[in-house]
PDB file of C-alpha atoms in Angstrom:
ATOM      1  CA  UNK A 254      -3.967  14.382 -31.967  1.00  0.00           C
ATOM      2  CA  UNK A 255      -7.286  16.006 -31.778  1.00  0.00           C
ATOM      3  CA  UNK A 256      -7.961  19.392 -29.721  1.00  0.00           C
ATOM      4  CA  UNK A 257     -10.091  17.097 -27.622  1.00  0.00           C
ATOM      5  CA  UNK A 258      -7.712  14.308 -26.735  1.00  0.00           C
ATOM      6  CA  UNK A 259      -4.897  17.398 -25.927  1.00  0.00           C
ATOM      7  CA  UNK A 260      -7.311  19.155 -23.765  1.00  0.00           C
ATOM      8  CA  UNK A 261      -8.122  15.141 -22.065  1.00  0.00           C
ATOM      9  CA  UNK A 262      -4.501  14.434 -21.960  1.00  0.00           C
ATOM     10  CA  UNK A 263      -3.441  18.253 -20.348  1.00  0.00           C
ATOM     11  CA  UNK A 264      -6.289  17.233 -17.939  1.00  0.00           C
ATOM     12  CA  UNK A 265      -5.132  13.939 -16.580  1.00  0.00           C
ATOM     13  CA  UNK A 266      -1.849  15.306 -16.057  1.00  0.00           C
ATOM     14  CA  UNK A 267      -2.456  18.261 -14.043  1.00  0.00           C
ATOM     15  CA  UNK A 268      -5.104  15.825 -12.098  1.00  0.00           C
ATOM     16  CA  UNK A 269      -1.681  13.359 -11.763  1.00  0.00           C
ATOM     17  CA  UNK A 270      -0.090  15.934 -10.009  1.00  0.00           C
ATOM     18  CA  UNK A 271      -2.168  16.849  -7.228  1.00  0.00           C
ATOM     19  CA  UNK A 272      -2.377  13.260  -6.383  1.00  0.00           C
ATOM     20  CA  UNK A 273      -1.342  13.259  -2.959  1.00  0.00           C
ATOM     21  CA  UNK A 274       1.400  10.961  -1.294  1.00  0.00           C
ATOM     22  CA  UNK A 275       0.584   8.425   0.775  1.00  0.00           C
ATOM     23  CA  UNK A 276      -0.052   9.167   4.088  1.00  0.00           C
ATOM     24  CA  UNK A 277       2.611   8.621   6.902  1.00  0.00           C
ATOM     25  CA  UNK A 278       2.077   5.327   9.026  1.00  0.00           C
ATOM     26  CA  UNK A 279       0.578   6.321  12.477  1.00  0.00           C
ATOM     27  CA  UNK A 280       1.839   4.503  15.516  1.00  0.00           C
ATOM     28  CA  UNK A 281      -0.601   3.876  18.895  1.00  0.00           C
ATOM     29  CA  UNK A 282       0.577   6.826  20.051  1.00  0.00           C
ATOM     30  CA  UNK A 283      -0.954   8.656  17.170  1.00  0.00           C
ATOM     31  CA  UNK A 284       2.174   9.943  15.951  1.00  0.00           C
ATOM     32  CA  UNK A 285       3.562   9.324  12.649  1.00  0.00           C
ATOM     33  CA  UNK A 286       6.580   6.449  12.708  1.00  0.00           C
ATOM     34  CA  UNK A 287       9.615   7.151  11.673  1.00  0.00           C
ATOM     35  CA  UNK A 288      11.083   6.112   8.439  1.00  0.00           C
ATOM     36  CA  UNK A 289      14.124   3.771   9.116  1.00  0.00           C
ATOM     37  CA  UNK A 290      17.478   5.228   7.497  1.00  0.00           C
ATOM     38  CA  UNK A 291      18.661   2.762   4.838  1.00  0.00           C
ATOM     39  CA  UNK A 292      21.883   2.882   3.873  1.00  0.00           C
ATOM     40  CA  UNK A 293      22.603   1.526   0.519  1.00  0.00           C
ATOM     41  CA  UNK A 294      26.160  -0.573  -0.566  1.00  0.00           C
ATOM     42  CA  UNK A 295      29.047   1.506  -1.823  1.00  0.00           C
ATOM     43  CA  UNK A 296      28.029   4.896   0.558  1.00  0.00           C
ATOM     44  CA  UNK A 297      30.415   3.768   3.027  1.00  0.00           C
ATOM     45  CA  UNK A 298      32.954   6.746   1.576  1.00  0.00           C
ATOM     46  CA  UNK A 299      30.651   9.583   1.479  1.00  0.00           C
ATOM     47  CA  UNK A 300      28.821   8.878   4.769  1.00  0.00           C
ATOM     48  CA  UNK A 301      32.134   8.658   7.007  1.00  0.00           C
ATOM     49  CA  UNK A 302      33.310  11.772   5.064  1.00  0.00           C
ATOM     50  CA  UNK A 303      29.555  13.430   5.540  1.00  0.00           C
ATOM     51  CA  UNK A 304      30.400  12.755   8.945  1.00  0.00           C
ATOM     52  CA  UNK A 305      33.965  13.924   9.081  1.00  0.00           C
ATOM     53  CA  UNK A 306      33.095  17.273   7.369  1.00  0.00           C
ATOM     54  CA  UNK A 307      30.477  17.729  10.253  1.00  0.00           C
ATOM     55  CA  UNK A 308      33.256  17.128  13.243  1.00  0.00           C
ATOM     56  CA  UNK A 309      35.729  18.901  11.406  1.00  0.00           C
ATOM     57  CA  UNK A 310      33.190  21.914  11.111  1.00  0.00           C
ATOM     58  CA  UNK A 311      32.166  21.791  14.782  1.00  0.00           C
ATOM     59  CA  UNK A 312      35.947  21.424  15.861  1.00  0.00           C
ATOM     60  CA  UNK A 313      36.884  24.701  13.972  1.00  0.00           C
ATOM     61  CA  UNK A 314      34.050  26.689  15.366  1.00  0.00           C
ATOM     62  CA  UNK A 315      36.000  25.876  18.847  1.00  0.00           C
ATOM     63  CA  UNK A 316      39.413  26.646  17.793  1.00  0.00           C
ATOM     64  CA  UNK A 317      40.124  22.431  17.741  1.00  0.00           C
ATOM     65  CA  UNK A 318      42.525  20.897  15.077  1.00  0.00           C
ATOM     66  CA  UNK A 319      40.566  19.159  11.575  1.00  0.00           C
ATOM     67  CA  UNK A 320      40.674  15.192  12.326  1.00  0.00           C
ATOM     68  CA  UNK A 321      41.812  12.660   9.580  1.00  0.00           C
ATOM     69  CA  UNK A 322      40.382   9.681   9.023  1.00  0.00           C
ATOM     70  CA  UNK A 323      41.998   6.238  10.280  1.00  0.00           C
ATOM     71  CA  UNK A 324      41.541   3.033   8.277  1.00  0.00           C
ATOM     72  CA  UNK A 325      42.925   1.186  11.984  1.00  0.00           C
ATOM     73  CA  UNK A 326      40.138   3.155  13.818  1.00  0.00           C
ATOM     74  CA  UNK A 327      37.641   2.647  11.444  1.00  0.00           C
ATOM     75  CA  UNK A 328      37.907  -1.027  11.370  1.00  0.00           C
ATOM     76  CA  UNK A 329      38.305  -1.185  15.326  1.00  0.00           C
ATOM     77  CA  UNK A 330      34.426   1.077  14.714  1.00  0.00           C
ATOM     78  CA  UNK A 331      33.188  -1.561  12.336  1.00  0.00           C
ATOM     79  CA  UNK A 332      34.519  -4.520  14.641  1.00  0.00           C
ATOM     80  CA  UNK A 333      32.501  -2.863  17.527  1.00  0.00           C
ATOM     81  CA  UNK A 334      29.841  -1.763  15.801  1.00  0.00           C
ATOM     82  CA  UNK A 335      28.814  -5.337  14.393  1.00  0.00           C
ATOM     83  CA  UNK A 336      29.781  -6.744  18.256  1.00  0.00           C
ATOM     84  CA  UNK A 337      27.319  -4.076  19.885  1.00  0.00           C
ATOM     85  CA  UNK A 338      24.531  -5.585  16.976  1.00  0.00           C
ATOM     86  CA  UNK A 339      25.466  -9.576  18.155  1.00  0.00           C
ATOM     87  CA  UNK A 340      25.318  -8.720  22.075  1.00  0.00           C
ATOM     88  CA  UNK A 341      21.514  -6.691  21.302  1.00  0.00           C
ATOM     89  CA  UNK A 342      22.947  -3.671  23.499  1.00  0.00           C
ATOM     90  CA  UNK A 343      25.030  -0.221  23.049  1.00  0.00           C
ATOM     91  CA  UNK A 344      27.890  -0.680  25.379  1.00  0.00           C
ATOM     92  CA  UNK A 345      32.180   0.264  25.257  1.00  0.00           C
ATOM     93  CA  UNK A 346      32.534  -4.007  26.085  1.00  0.00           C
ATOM     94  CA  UNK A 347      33.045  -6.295  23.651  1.00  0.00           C
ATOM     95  CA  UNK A 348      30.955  -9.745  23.256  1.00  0.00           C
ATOM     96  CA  UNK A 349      34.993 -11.199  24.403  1.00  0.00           C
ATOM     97  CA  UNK A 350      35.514  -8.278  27.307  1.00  0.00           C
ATOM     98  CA  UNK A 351      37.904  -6.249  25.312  1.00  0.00           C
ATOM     99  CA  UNK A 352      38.083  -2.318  25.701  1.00  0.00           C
ATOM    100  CA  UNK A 353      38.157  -0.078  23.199  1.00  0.00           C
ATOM    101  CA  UNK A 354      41.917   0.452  23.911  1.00  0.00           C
ATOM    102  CA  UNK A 355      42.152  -3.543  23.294  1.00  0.00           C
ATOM    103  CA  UNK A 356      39.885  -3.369  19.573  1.00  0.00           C
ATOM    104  CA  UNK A 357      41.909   0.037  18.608  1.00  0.00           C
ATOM    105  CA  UNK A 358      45.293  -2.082  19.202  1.00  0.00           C
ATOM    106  CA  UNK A 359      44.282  -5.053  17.681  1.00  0.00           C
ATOM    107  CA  UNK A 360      43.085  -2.731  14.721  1.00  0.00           C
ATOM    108  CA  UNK A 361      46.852  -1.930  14.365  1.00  0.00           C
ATOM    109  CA  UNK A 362      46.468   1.602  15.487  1.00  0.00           C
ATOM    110  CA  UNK A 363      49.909   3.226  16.497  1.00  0.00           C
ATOM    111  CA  UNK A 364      48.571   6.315  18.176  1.00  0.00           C
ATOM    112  CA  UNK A 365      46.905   6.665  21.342  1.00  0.00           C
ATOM    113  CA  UNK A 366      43.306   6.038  21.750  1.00  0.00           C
ATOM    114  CA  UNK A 367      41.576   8.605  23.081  1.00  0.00           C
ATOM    115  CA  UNK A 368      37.837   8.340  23.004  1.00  0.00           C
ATOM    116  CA  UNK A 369      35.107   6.147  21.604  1.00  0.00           C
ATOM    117  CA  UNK A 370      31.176   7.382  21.246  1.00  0.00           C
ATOM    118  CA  UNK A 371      28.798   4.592  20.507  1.00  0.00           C
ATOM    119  CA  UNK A 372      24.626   5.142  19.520  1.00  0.00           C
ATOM    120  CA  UNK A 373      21.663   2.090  18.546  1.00  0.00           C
ATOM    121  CA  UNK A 374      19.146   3.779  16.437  1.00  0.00           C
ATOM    122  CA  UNK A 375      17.581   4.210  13.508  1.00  0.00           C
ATOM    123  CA  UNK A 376      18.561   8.139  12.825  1.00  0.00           C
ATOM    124  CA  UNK A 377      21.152   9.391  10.146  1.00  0.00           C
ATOM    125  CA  UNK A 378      25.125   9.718  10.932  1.00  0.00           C
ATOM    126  CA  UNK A 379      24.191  13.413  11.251  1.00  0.00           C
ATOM    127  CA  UNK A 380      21.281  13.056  13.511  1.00  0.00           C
ATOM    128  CA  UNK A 381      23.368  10.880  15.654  1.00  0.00           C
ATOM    129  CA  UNK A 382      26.535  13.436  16.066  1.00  0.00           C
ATOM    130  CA  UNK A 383      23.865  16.146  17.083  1.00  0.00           C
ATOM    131  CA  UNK A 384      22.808  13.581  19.889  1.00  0.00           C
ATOM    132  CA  UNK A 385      26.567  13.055  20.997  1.00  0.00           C
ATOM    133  CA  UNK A 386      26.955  16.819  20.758  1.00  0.00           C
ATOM    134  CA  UNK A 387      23.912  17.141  22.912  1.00  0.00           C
ATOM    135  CA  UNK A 388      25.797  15.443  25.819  1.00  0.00           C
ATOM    136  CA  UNK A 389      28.957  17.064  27.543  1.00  0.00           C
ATOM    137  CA  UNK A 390      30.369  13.593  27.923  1.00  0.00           C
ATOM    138  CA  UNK A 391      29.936  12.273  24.183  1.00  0.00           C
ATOM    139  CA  UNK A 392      30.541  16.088  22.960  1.00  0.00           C
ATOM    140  CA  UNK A 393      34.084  15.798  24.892  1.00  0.00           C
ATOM    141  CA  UNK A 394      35.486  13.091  22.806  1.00  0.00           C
ATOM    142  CA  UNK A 395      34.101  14.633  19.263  1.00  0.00           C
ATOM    143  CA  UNK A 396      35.732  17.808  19.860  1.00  0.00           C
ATOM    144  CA  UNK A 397      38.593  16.944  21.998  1.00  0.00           C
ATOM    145  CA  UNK A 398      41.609  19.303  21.225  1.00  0.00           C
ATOM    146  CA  UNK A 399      44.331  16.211  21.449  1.00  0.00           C
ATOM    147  CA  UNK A 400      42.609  14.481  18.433  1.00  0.00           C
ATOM    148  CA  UNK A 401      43.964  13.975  15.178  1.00  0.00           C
ATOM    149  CA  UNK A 402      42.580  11.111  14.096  1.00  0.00           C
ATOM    150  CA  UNK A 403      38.569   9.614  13.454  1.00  0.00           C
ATOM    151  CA  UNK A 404      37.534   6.097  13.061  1.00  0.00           C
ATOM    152  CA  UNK A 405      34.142   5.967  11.996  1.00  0.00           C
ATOM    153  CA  UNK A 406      31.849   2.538  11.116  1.00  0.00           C
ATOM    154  CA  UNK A 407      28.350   1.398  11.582  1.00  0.00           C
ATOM    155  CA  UNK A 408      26.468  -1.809  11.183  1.00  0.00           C
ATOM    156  CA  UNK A 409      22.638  -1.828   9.783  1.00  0.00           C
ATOM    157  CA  UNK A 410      20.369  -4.370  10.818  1.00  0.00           C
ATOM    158  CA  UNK A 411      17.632  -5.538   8.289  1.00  0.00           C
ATOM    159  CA  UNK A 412      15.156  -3.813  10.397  1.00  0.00           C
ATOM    160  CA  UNK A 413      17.258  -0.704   9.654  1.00  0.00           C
ATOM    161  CA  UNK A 414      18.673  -0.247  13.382  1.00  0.00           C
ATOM    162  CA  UNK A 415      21.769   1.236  13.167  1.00  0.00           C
ATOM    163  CA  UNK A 416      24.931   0.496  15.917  1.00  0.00           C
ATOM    164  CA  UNK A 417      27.450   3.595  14.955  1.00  0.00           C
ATOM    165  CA  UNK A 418      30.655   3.763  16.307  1.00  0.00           C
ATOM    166  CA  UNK A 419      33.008   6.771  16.431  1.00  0.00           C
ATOM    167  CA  UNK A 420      36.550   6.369  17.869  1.00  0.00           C
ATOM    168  CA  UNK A 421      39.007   9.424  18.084  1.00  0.00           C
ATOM    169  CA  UNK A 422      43.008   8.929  18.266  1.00  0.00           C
ATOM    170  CA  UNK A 423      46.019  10.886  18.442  1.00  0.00           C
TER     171      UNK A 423
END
């Protein structure tokens, strides 16, 4: 390689770099949209234990037991979870009027259920436990001192919406 075609090549590759990335989408408010949260097969395991990590990390800074989690609960979660996505709304119901109480048992659960948080959105597992943290009523059933156990489950819509549900046993 000649001294010139170096020098031509060092170029275009320091010019390559300071190419910048495309620019965020604006909405009509002006404001950039928000890039949906897609979450890819097989990270089923490391997002309900990125999740259970968080809970149990927030339930030792107040003194609460570490939760466990519940294969029962989380398939009453995903059972609700894909419900909330066929009815098109966030709500403890099911699409055949059964309670969380009714999904956990029918799940095979042998404990007690003791609280159920629910979210539609298009934010992260993490984003959405700081939003259920943010409210004494959803914070209530994360940290919970009678807990032991965590069902956690989601279902993503091709759009990317995301219906997460969190039940807590013990």
């Amino acid at each position: 390689m000649t001294p010139i075609h170096a020098l031509l090549l060092t170029a275009a590759l320091a010019l390559s770099a300071c190419a910048t990335a495309e620019p965020p989408r604006l909405g009509p408010d002006g404001r950039p949209m928000p890039r949906a949260y897609m979450i890819a097969p097989g990270q089923e395991g490391a997002i309900q234990y990125r999740l259970l990590d968080s809970v149990n990390a927030l339930r030792a800074a107040r003194g609460a037991a570490p939760l466990q989690l519940n294969s029962a609960l989380n398939a009453a979660a995903a059972t609700h979870s894909r419900d909330m996505a066929v009815q098109n709304r966030p709500w403890h119901f099911g699409s055949d009027g059964s309670s969380p109480i009714d999904r956990v048992r029918r799940a095979g659960y042998m404990g007690t259920m003791l609280g159920e948080n629910i979210s539609e959105t298009f934010e992260t597992e993490l984003e959405t436990l700081s939003a259920w943290m943010g409210d004494a009523t959803t914070a209530a059933v994360v940290i919970d001192p009678a807990a032991r156990d965590l069902g956690f489950a989601w279902y993503q819509e091709p759009s990317g919406k995301l219906w997460w549900t969190m039940i807590t046993g013990g």
